[in-house]
Tab-separated table of C-alpha atoms and ligand atoms in Angstrom:
chain	number	residue	atom	x	y	z
A	1	MET	CA	0.082	-0.048	-0.040
A	2	SER	CA	2.239	2.754	1.143
A	3	ARG	CA	5.233	4.284	-1.042
A	4	SER	CA	7.280	4.834	0.397
A	5	ALA	CA	8.354	4.379	4.775
A	6	HIS	CA	7.080	7.487	7.111
A	7	PRO	CA	8.772	8.810	10.140
A	8	ALA	CA	4.671	8.823	11.379
A	9	GLY	CA	4.651	5.083	10.043
A	10	PRO	CA	2.194	3.219	8.150
A	11	ARG	CA	-1.136	4.062	9.200
A	12	HIS	CA	0.031	7.599	7.885
A	13	ALA	CA	1.268	6.940	5.027
A	14	ASP	CA	-1.792	4.241	3.505
A	15	VAL	CA	-4.392	7.839	3.766
A	16	TYR	CA	-3.218	7.725	0.157
A	17	PRO	CA	-3.802	3.887	-0.734
A	18	GLU	CA	-2.577	2.754	-4.851
A	19	GLY	CA	-5.074	4.020	-7.357
A	20	HIS	CA	-7.480	5.802	-5.057
A	21	TYR	CA	-8.151	9.548	-6.161
A	22	THR	CA	-11.320	11.991	-5.355
A	23	ALA	CA	-14.039	12.449	-7.853
A	24	PRO	CA	-13.807	15.520	-10.095
A	25	ALA	CA	-15.134	18.754	-8.188
A	26	ALA	CA	-18.868	19.222	-10.375
A	27	ASP	CA	-16.816	22.525	-11.941
A	28	LEU	CA	-13.361	22.671	-12.214
A	29	ASN	CA	-12.956	26.393	-12.402
A	30	VAL	CA	-13.787	27.059	-9.265
A	31	LEU	CA	-11.701	27.678	-6.550
A	32	ASP	CA	-12.553	26.006	-3.272
A	33	GLU	CA	-11.766	28.637	-0.633
A	34	LYS	CA	-10.559	26.368	2.146
A	35	VAL	CA	-7.410	25.765	0.035
A	36	TRP	CA	-6.846	29.234	-1.364
A	37	ALA	CA	-5.507	32.014	0.359
A	38	ARG	CA	-7.579	34.456	1.588
A	39	THR	CA	-7.289	37.118	-1.332
A	40	VAL	CA	-7.601	33.964	-4.247
A	41	ARG	CA	-10.579	34.601	-6.717
A	42	ARG	CA	-10.763	34.428	-11.034
A	43	ASN	CA	-11.780	37.993	-12.589
A	44	ALA	CA	-13.890	38.539	-14.894
A	45	ASP	CA	-11.604	37.053	-17.910
A	46	GLY	CA	-10.820	33.690	-15.505
A	47	VAL	CA	-7.307	34.375	-14.747
A	48	VAL	CA	-7.396	33.819	-11.324
A	49	THR	CA	-5.706	37.370	-9.349
A	50	VAL	CA	-4.396	37.249	-5.810
A	51	GLY	CA	-4.188	40.354	-3.904
A	52	GLY	CA	-5.668	41.842	-7.014
A	53	ARG	CA	-3.195	40.731	-9.700
A	54	GLU	CA	-3.399	38.001	-12.466
A	55	VAL	CA	-1.275	35.502	-12.560
A	56	SER	CA	-0.134	35.530	-15.510
A	57	ARG	CA	0.931	39.298	-15.247
A	58	LEU	CA	2.791	37.961	-12.446
A	59	ALA	CA	4.843	34.850	-13.843
A	60	GLU	CA	5.282	37.771	-16.897
A	61	GLU	CA	6.923	39.991	-14.096
A	62	PHE	CA	7.912	36.565	-11.743
A	63	GLY	CA	8.685	34.110	-13.849
A	64	THR	CA	7.930	31.012	-12.722
A	65	PRO	CA	7.452	28.123	-10.905
A	66	ALA	CA	7.370	30.915	-8.006
A	67	TYR	CA	6.124	31.002	-4.855
A	68	PHE	CA	3.168	33.942	-4.519
A	69	LEU	CA	2.429	34.496	-0.753
A	70	ASP	CA	-1.230	36.458	0.948
A	71	GLU	CA	0.639	39.354	2.554
A	72	SER	CA	-2.807	40.432	3.886
A	73	ASP	CA	-4.013	37.297	4.950
A	74	PHE	CA	-0.686	36.061	6.872
A	75	ARG	CA	-1.385	39.375	9.450
A	76	ALA	CA	-4.528	37.796	9.717
A	77	ARG	CA	-3.831	34.263	10.718
A	78	CYS	CA	-1.501	36.442	13.047
A	79	ARG	CA	-3.698	38.318	15.065
A	80	ALA	CA	-6.817	35.599	15.369
A	81	TRP	CA	-4.322	32.573	16.658
A	82	ALA	CA	-2.965	36.120	19.087
A	83	ASP	CA	-6.372	37.482	19.325
A	84	ALA	CA	-8.121	33.343	19.575
A	85	PHE	CA	-5.237	32.704	23.174
A	86	GLY	CA	-4.994	36.179	24.345
A	87	PRO	CA	-2.599	38.646	26.411
A	88	ASP	CA	-3.123	35.457	28.982
A	89	ALA	CA	-0.745	33.249	26.596
A	90	ASP	CA	2.058	33.169	23.904
A	91	VAL	CA	1.860	32.688	20.473
A	92	PHE	CA	4.966	30.458	18.718
A	93	TYR	CA	5.276	30.893	15.167
A	94	ALA	CA	7.393	28.304	14.497
A	95	GLY	CA	9.110	29.536	11.873
A	96	LYS	CA	11.236	26.396	10.096
A	97	ALA	CA	7.936	26.513	8.755
A	98	PHE	CA	8.734	29.989	6.707
A	99	LEU	CA	11.174	32.328	8.123
A	100	SER	CA	12.722	35.691	6.111
A	101	ARG	CA	13.343	39.315	7.139
A	102	ALA	CA	9.689	40.492	5.803
A	103	VAL	CA	8.202	37.566	7.975
A	104	VAL	CA	9.750	38.304	10.835
A	105	ARG	CA	9.047	42.140	10.509
A	106	TRP	CA	5.152	40.695	10.513
A	107	LEU	CA	4.493	38.869	13.481
A	108	LYS	CA	7.009	41.622	15.166
A	109	GLU	CA	3.916	43.723	13.890
A	110	GLU	CA	1.393	41.185	14.647
A	111	GLY	CA	2.624	40.197	18.421
A	112	LEU	CA	3.217	36.622	18.039
A	113	ASN	CA	7.106	35.067	19.482
A	114	LEU	CA	9.644	33.116	17.185
A	115	ASP	CA	10.398	29.522	17.229
A	116	VAL	CA	13.887	29.149	15.691
A	117	CYS	CA	15.956	26.103	15.491
A	118	SER	CA	19.402	26.041	13.686
A	119	GLY	CA	22.031	29.711	13.844
A	120	GLY	CA	20.949	30.744	11.064
A	121	GLU	CA	16.570	31.823	11.740
A	122	LEU	CA	18.424	32.743	14.668
A	123	THR	CA	20.074	35.319	12.555
A	124	THR	CA	17.730	36.648	10.388
A	125	ALA	CA	14.759	36.816	13.027
A	126	LEU	CA	17.291	38.928	14.895
A	127	ASP	CA	18.516	41.421	11.405
A	128	ALA	CA	15.258	41.989	11.155
A	129	GLY	CA	14.473	42.803	14.641
A	130	MET	CA	12.723	40.258	16.624
A	131	PRO	CA	13.146	41.229	19.972
A	132	ALA	CA	15.140	38.314	21.639
A	133	GLU	CA	13.037	37.567	24.777
A	134	ARG	CA	9.837	36.699	22.028
A	135	ILE	CA	12.830	34.308	20.592
A	136	ALA	CA	12.492	30.468	21.676
A	137	PHE	CA	15.293	28.394	20.299
A	138	HIS	CA	14.686	24.452	20.016
A	139	GLY	CA	16.305	21.936	18.197
A	140	ASN	CA	17.642	17.990	19.421
A	141	ASN	CA	21.659	18.892	18.685
A	142	LYS	CA	22.300	22.429	19.469
A	143	SER	CA	25.037	23.036	18.618
A	144	VAL	CA	27.701	24.964	21.377
A	145	GLU	CA	28.022	27.625	19.267
A	146	GLU	CA	24.631	28.367	19.169
A	147	ILE	CA	23.704	28.086	22.798
A	148	GLU	CA	26.706	30.121	23.963
A	149	ARG	CA	24.673	32.818	20.867
A	150	ALA	CA	21.352	32.325	22.136
A	151	VAL	CA	22.574	33.106	25.746
A	152	ARG	CA	24.968	35.809	25.199
A	153	VAL	CA	21.869	38.015	23.150
A	154	GLY	CA	19.204	36.940	25.603
A	155	VAL	CA	16.712	34.438	23.672
A	156	GLY	CA	13.967	34.694	26.102
A	157	ARG	CA	12.955	31.254	26.528
A	158	ILE	CA	15.839	27.658	24.698
A	159	VAL	CA	13.488	24.162	24.980
A	160	LEU	CA	15.978	21.653	25.759
A	161	ASP	CA	16.115	18.316	24.399
A	162	SER	CA	18.050	15.678	26.318
A	163	PHE	CA	19.935	15.321	29.528
A	164	GLN	CA	23.027	15.789	27.786
A	165	GLU	CA	21.814	19.171	26.799
A	166	ILE	CA	20.507	20.545	30.422
A	167	VAL	CA	24.323	20.683	31.495
A	168	ARG	CA	25.590	22.106	28.325
A	169	VAL	CA	23.382	25.316	28.795
A	170	ALA	CA	23.471	26.631	32.505
A	171	HIS	CA	27.456	26.047	31.712
A	172	ILE	CA	27.095	28.230	28.638
A	173	ALA	CA	25.007	30.700	31.161
A	174	GLN	CA	26.860	30.072	33.968
A	175	SER	CA	29.676	31.158	31.951
A	176	GLN	CA	28.151	34.007	30.770
A	177	GLY	CA	27.127	35.085	34.513
A	178	LYS	CA	23.744	34.303	33.997
A	179	ARG	CA	20.688	32.574	33.820
A	180	GLN	CA	18.839	31.434	30.714
A	181	ARG	CA	14.856	29.953	31.118
A	182	VAL	CA	14.361	27.078	29.644
A	183	GLN	CA	11.787	24.066	28.845
A	184	ILE	CA	12.140	20.555	29.095
A	185	ARG	CA	10.398	18.793	25.895
A	186	VAL	CA	8.637	16.450	27.248
A	187	THR	CA	7.207	13.440	25.003
A	188	VAL	CA	4.663	12.041	26.051
A	189	GLY	CA	4.078	8.965	24.403
A	190	VAL	CA	1.316	10.355	21.453
A	191	GLU	CA	1.999	9.224	17.637
A	192	ALA	CA	-0.525	12.402	17.105
A	193	HIS	CA	-1.765	11.362	13.267
A	194	THR	CA	-4.135	13.727	10.310
A	195	HIS	CA	-7.212	12.021	10.901
A	196	GLU	CA	-6.375	10.203	14.535
A	197	PHE	CA	-3.431	8.944	17.532
A	198	ILE	CA	-2.203	6.868	19.710
A	199	ALA	CA	-1.263	6.525	22.911
A	200	THR	CA	1.882	4.743	23.231
A	201	ALA	CA	4.335	4.500	26.074
A	202	HIS	CA	7.443	5.176	24.948
A	203	GLU	CA	7.940	6.819	21.505
A	204	ASP	CA	9.970	5.057	18.866
A	205	GLN	CA	11.724	8.901	17.777
A	206	LYS	CA	14.509	11.280	18.099
A	207	PHE	CA	13.083	14.448	20.021
A	208	GLY	CA	12.700	14.792	23.957
A	209	ILE	CA	12.745	13.132	27.481
A	210	ALA	CA	10.249	10.333	27.965
A	211	LEU	CA	8.285	10.876	30.564
A	212	ALA	CA	7.858	7.024	30.713
A	213	ASP	CA	10.188	5.408	33.357
A	214	GLY	CA	10.957	8.117	35.536
A	215	GLN	CA	13.125	10.050	32.959
A	216	ALA	CA	11.033	13.833	32.422
A	217	ALA	CA	11.055	13.538	36.150
A	218	GLU	CA	14.283	13.518	36.674
A	219	ALA	CA	15.330	15.942	33.346
A	220	VAL	CA	13.742	18.336	35.580
A	221	ARG	CA	15.085	17.455	39.245
A	222	ARG	CA	18.648	17.474	37.458
A	223	ALA	CA	17.252	21.234	36.271
A	224	LEU	CA	16.307	22.956	39.212
A	225	ARG	CA	19.372	22.005	40.957
A	226	LEU	CA	21.726	24.436	38.256
A	227	ASP	CA	22.599	28.045	38.936
A	228	GLY	CA	22.671	28.598	35.507
A	229	LEU	CA	19.377	27.628	35.200
A	230	GLU	CA	15.821	29.572	35.302
A	231	LEU	CA	13.265	26.086	34.542
A	232	ILE	CA	10.235	27.552	33.356
A	233	GLY	CA	7.913	24.748	32.378
A	234	ILE	CA	7.398	21.612	30.181
A	235	HIS	CA	6.856	22.151	26.172
A	236	SER	CA	5.010	18.549	24.751
A	237	HIS	CA	5.260	19.137	20.646
A	238	ILE	CA	2.904	15.802	18.780
A	239	GLY	CA	3.270	15.607	15.772
A	240	SER	CA	1.860	18.102	12.197
A	241	GLN	CA	-0.897	18.181	10.006
A	242	ILE	CA	-2.992	17.160	13.293
A	243	PHE	CA	-7.053	17.735	12.834
A	244	ASP	CA	-8.266	15.328	15.844
A	245	MET	CA	-8.603	17.567	19.127
A	246	ALA	CA	-7.916	14.121	21.127
A	247	GLY	CA	-4.175	14.006	21.091
A	248	PHE	CA	-3.696	16.977	22.524
A	249	GLU	CA	-5.884	16.074	24.916
A	250	VAL	CA	-4.269	13.061	26.748
A	251	SER	CA	-0.849	15.191	25.787
A	252	ALA	CA	-2.075	18.059	28.337
A	253	ARG	CA	-2.807	15.721	31.149
A	254	ARG	CA	-0.229	14.066	30.603
A	255	VAL	CA	1.900	16.559	30.701
A	256	VAL	CA	-0.280	18.408	33.684
A	257	GLN	CA	0.578	14.536	35.840
A	258	LEU	CA	4.090	16.210	35.468
A	259	LEU	CA	4.102	19.734	36.666
A	260	THR	CA	1.928	17.217	40.036
A	261	GLU	CA	5.013	15.514	40.534
A	262	VAL	CA	7.280	18.034	40.451
A	263	ARG	CA	4.924	19.971	43.097
A	264	ASP	CA	4.462	17.113	45.413
A	265	GLU	CA	8.880	16.296	44.918
A	266	HIS	CA	10.275	20.128	45.335
A	267	GLY	CA	7.288	22.295	45.797
A	268	VAL	CA	7.461	24.182	43.317
A	269	GLU	CA	5.083	25.537	40.687
A	270	LEU	CA	6.283	25.707	37.509
A	271	PRO	CA	4.463	28.256	35.601
A	272	GLU	CA	4.470	27.718	31.920
A	273	ILE	CA	2.956	24.450	29.924
A	274	ASP	CA	3.875	25.169	25.754
A	275	LEU	CA	0.990	22.662	23.432
A	276	GLY	CA	3.678	22.625	20.830
A	277	GLY	CA	2.237	22.787	16.702
A	278	GLY	CA	1.468	21.159	14.149
A	279	LEU	CA	-2.992	22.230	13.568
A	280	GLY	CA	-3.865	20.479	10.081
A	281	ILE	CA	-4.703	22.758	7.109
A	282	ALA	CA	-6.773	22.467	4.163
A	283	TYR	CA	-4.876	20.943	1.957
A	284	THR	CA	-7.179	19.530	-0.626
A	285	SER	CA	-10.915	19.608	-0.236
A	286	GLU	CA	-11.393	17.096	2.001
A	287	ASP	CA	-9.789	18.150	4.513
A	288	ASP	CA	-11.579	20.823	7.529
A	289	PRO	CA	-8.949	22.431	9.788
A	290	ARG	CA	-9.746	23.809	12.823
A	291	GLU	CA	-10.225	27.396	13.413
A	292	PRO	CA	-7.307	28.622	16.004
A	293	HIS	CA	-10.619	29.795	18.436
A	294	GLU	CA	-11.592	26.554	19.664
A	295	ILE	CA	-7.841	25.230	19.260
A	296	ALA	CA	-8.157	28.430	21.474
A	297	LYS	CA	-11.014	27.060	24.140
A	298	ALA	CA	-9.958	23.440	23.762
A	299	LEU	CA	-6.791	23.327	24.812
A	300	THR	CA	-7.095	26.364	27.890
A	301	GLU	CA	-9.726	24.011	28.705
A	302	ILE	CA	-8.579	21.149	28.985
A	303	VAL	CA	-5.580	21.906	31.006
A	304	GLY	CA	-7.688	24.608	33.289
A	305	ARG	CA	-10.097	21.623	34.113
A	306	GLU	CA	-6.381	19.097	34.987
A	307	CYS	CA	-4.862	21.615	36.754
A	308	GLU	CA	-8.345	22.403	38.729
A	309	ALA	CA	-7.950	19.052	39.457
A	310	ALA	CA	-4.754	18.434	40.665
A	311	GLY	CA	-4.668	21.624	42.320
A	312	LEU	CA	-2.351	23.376	40.431
A	313	SER	CA	-1.644	26.944	39.237
A	314	THR	CA	-3.211	27.357	35.835
A	315	PRO	CA	-0.105	27.548	34.036
A	316	ARG	CA	0.018	30.177	31.040
A	317	ILE	CA	0.235	27.682	27.936
A	318	SER	CA	1.835	28.864	24.621
A	319	VAL	CA	1.650	27.089	21.315
A	320	GLU	CA	2.993	27.647	18.085
A	321	PRO	CA	1.876	27.095	14.443
A	322	GLY	CA	4.501	27.368	12.046
A	323	ARG	CA	2.223	25.646	8.992
A	324	ALA	CA	-1.875	26.561	9.573
A	325	ILE	CA	-0.211	30.735	9.832
A	326	VAL	CA	1.843	30.578	7.153
A	327	GLY	CA	0.261	27.418	4.765
A	328	PRO	CA	-2.900	28.707	3.697
A	329	THR	CA	-1.487	32.064	2.508
A	330	ALA	CA	0.877	30.940	-0.925
A	331	PHE	CA	0.256	29.193	-3.967
A	332	THR	CA	3.394	27.803	-5.679
A	333	LEU	CA	2.636	28.456	-9.651
A	334	TYR	CA	3.642	26.838	-12.986
A	335	GLU	CA	3.774	26.471	-15.764
A	336	VAL	CA	3.287	23.358	-18.381
A	337	GLY	CA	5.899	21.565	-19.700
A	338	THR	CA	4.650	18.296	-21.600
A	339	ILE	CA	1.620	16.325	-21.959
A	340	LYS	CA	1.832	12.386	-21.563
A	341	PRO	CA	-1.496	10.918	-21.458
A	342	LEU	CA	0.029	7.085	-20.821
A	343	GLU	CA	-3.234	5.337	-21.939
A	344	GLY	CA	-5.213	3.114	-19.879
A	345	LEU	CA	-3.812	5.182	-15.893
A	346	ARG	CA	-3.169	9.209	-16.190
A	347	THR	CA	-2.020	11.454	-17.312
A	348	TYR	CA	1.496	13.165	-16.811
A	349	VAL	CA	1.827	16.459	-16.653
A	350	SER	CA	5.149	18.484	-16.911
A	351	VAL	CA	5.686	21.643	-14.754
A	352	ASP	CA	9.066	23.505	-13.991
A	353	GLY	CA	9.651	22.684	-10.439
A	354	GLY	CA	9.074	19.980	-8.742
A	355	MET	CA	10.829	18.257	-5.449
A	356	SER	CA	13.410	21.494	-5.288
A	357	ASP	CA	9.883	22.919	-4.143
A	358	ASN	CA	7.552	20.994	-2.848
A	359	ILE	CA	9.839	17.750	-1.751
A	360	ARG	CA	6.246	16.570	0.723
A	361	THR	CA	5.508	14.937	-2.040
A	362	ALA	CA	8.260	12.259	-1.861
A	363	LEU	CA	9.207	12.950	1.235
A	364	TYR	CA	5.584	12.167	2.393
A	365	ASP	CA	2.672	11.066	0.385
A	366	ALA	CA	1.189	14.501	0.944
A	367	GLU	CA	-1.281	15.171	-0.862
A	368	TYR	CA	-2.115	19.276	-2.685
A	369	SER	CA	-4.328	20.282	-4.856
A	370	VAL	CA	-4.426	22.078	-8.417
A	371	ALA	CA	-5.782	24.138	-10.641
A	372	LEU	CA	-5.765	25.714	-13.844
A	373	VAL	CA	-4.910	29.618	-12.826
A	374	SER	CA	-4.687	32.147	-16.027
A	375	ARG	CA	-7.977	30.918	-18.713
A	376	THR	CA	-10.992	29.104	-17.359
A	377	SER	CA	-12.338	25.838	-19.700
A	378	ASP	CA	-15.787	23.998	-20.318
A	379	ALA	CA	-12.913	20.398	-21.284
A	380	GLU	CA	-13.733	17.474	-19.255
A	381	PRO	CA	-11.864	16.756	-16.697
A	382	MET	CA	-8.997	14.495	-17.141
A	383	LEU	CA	-6.918	12.502	-13.684
A	384	VAL	CA	-4.117	14.010	-13.702
A	385	ARG	CA	-0.116	13.476	-11.733
A	386	VAL	CA	1.781	16.845	-11.650
A	387	VAL	CA	5.243	16.198	-12.174
A	388	GLY	CA	8.695	17.965	-11.792
A	389	LYS	CA	11.848	17.774	-14.353
A	390	HIS	CA	13.841	15.996	-12.436
A	391	CYS	CA	15.986	13.443	-13.355
A	392	GLU	CA	13.934	10.806	-11.023
A	393	SER	CA	10.214	9.729	-11.105
A	394	GLY	CA	9.661	10.284	-7.668
A	395	ASP	CA	9.322	14.303	-8.595
A	396	ILE	CA	5.837	14.462	-8.763
A	397	VAL	CA	3.919	17.253	-7.282
A	398	VAL	CA	0.248	16.264	-6.929
A	399	ARG	CA	-0.151	12.790	-7.179
A	400	ASP	CA	-3.492	12.317	-8.272
A	401	ALA	CA	-5.836	14.951	-8.891
A	402	PHE	CA	-8.276	16.580	-12.386
A	403	LEU	CA	-7.626	19.560	-14.328
A	404	PRO	CA	-8.603	20.280	-18.236
A	405	ALA	CA	-8.446	17.474	-20.904
A	406	ASP	CA	-7.605	20.874	-23.579
A	407	LEU	CA	-4.739	21.869	-21.270
A	408	ALA	CA	-2.012	23.087	-22.777
A	409	PRO	CA	2.268	23.781	-23.166
A	410	GLY	CA	1.543	27.480	-21.902
A	411	ASP	CA	-0.759	27.020	-19.276
A	412	LEU	CA	-0.226	28.399	-15.886
A	413	ILE	CA	-1.287	25.770	-12.773
A	414	ALA	CA	-0.755	26.751	-9.139
A	415	VAL	CA	-0.716	24.452	-6.583
A	416	PRO	CA	-2.380	25.996	-3.332
A	417	ALA	CA	-0.883	25.745	0.090
A	418	THR	CA	2.079	25.179	0.206
A	419	GLY	CA	3.411	28.043	2.341
A	420	ALA	CA	4.955	25.878	4.648
A	421	TYR	CA	8.335	23.162	3.978
A	422	CYS	CA	8.140	24.078	0.628
A	423	ARG	CA	9.974	27.818	0.158
A	424	SER	CA	11.522	26.212	3.281
A	425	MET	CA	13.031	22.868	2.561
A	426	ALA	CA	13.628	23.416	-0.786
A	427	SER	CA	16.597	21.837	-2.545
A	428	ASN	CA	19.336	22.795	-5.614
A	429	TYR	CA	18.872	19.236	-6.612
A	430	ASN	CA	19.813	19.351	-10.310
A	431	HIS	CA	21.131	22.423	-10.261
A	432	SER	CA	18.391	23.770	-10.760
A	433	LEU	CA	17.402	27.249	-9.002
A	434	ARG	CA	15.459	27.228	-5.876
A	435	PRO	CA	12.299	30.238	-7.051
A	436	PRO	CA	11.518	33.851	-5.323
A	437	VAL	CA	9.514	34.434	-2.883
A	438	VAL	CA	6.517	36.879	-4.374
A	439	ALA	CA	4.643	39.133	-1.567
A	440	VAL	CA	1.268	39.874	-2.704
A	441	ASN	CA	-0.743	43.150	-0.623
A	442	ASP	CA	-2.995	45.158	-2.222
A	443	GLY	CA	-2.881	45.702	-5.948
A	444	GLU	CA	1.603	45.281	-5.127
A	445	ALA	CA	4.271	42.354	-5.262
A	446	ARG	CA	7.284	42.875	-3.746
A	447	VAL	CA	9.984	39.391	-3.740
A	448	ILE	CA	10.606	39.099	-0.277
A	449	VAL	CA	13.599	36.178	-1.386
A	450	ARG	CA	14.695	36.355	-4.582
A	451	ARG	CA	14.989	34.036	-7.122
A	452	GLU	CA	18.696	31.781	-7.015
A	453	THR	CA	21.253	32.511	-10.199
A	454	GLU	CA	23.802	30.903	-11.887
A	455	GLU	CA	25.758	33.077	-10.447
A	456	ASP	CA	24.937	32.079	-6.414
A	457	LEU	CA	25.242	28.524	-7.734
A	458	LEU	CA	27.906	28.664	-9.109
A	459	ARG	CA	29.957	31.505	-5.747
A	460	LEU	CA	29.769	28.202	-3.763
A	461	ASP	CA	31.304	25.703	-6.238
A	462	VAL	CA	35.872	27.190	-6.144
A	463	GLY	CA	36.379	25.361	-7.745
B	1	LIG	C1	7.343	22.074	13.610
B	1	LIG	C2	6.999	21.886	14.645
B	1	LIG	C3	6.391	22.960	15.335
B	1	LIG	C4	5.317	23.672	14.176
B	1	LIG	O1	5.030	23.167	13.242
B	1	LIG	P1	3.600	22.722	12.829
B	1	LIG	O2	3.068	21.675	11.642
B	1	LIG	O3	4.299	23.451	11.485
B	1	LIG	O4	2.712	24.174	13.232
B	1	LIG	C5	5.732	23.559	16.801
B	1	LIG	N1	6.840	23.477	17.312
B	1	LIG	C6	8.045	22.336	17.239
B	1	LIG	C7	8.501	22.058	18.460
B	1	LIG	C8	7.886	22.190	16.292
B	1	LIG	O5	8.849	20.471	15.673
């Protein structure tokens, strides 16, 4: 059934069994607003617009492939998350989904905090003026240099991921004469999948310290003893593209249980809980994500209820949405190059990008949708597989979708919901040039990350 091993296990991969595809939409010209950025429309000439700009004009100006990001949608989603959680909670945008200096400025202006997980992300955040105290530093193997810099600039928190790191961060903070605010990342034994979750005692993965066998309790014991550390809370991140709140419920309950044990053993009430990110978005019309206010209500209630039952004062909650903020705000625009009908199977549509600008389909069997955006068509739907131009048969962008049967080379097609984990995971495979990210807002389009050039490639290649 599954074509490739999925990091979240086989139950994830078989979400899309061989030969399965959903029926074509009644009218392929209609754009499902669920999967497109908020200002995307089709105008009277049949051309799709974003922020009031026609994709055909954008393609002329910026070339293809390119990512077009709806800035007003991005900002609106930031505000929706901040408003939903209110002043008594913190929203950290997960920078790994997509980070640039423009994005950092938007986050700063909209009142969000920022998660980084590398020196490069930290540099981008600081360079664009994000105050260090609004930055959280993550990662399962931060280098000594990264930790030294994070402590020196004064990041708001470092999320400790291992026993070695507890000692390492404490030592570095102490040598700088500082006391670093930290959280401990625990694994709660919840494997979250798209539409389900599995509760297990242990998780077979690299992140965090297990709650099982008292390991997390031991980590807390050690962190509390070290002068270089101010332990402010417990962190748990259970997965990605999650729709089912039940996984968060189990996670919150287990984290509160740990807070209770900590209080009983040390007489300390840790003031914060971070429940991570991973909230799902609509990649296709079949996905039904929750709104931020529903998620905030559910999480706040779960934590409040569990703490009340344990006689704990309610900790400050933080969450870390990445995909749920940036994912739906962008689409990738491609030009169709070749079209190859395979009798009795499907039609292969090759575009001018591929796995170098969207690795998620090849990596996770991710599902996407696609639409003809440079014109409308009344032709019959044809079953297609949208593929890239790379030397790899797994170079698939959209595994199964429908496009009009009169599709022709030169048509523009767009894949929605590519704001997260596409540009940030882009590669130079086949020495391709990574596409630009163009922010569109109210009739204005501006490049926020420029297209790579062949000079860029040669500059790294020192001969
Ligand atoms: C990846 C990650 C996130 C964000 O996940 P999304 O699916 O983009 O919401 C949040 N927190 C941590 C610790 C992560 O590793």
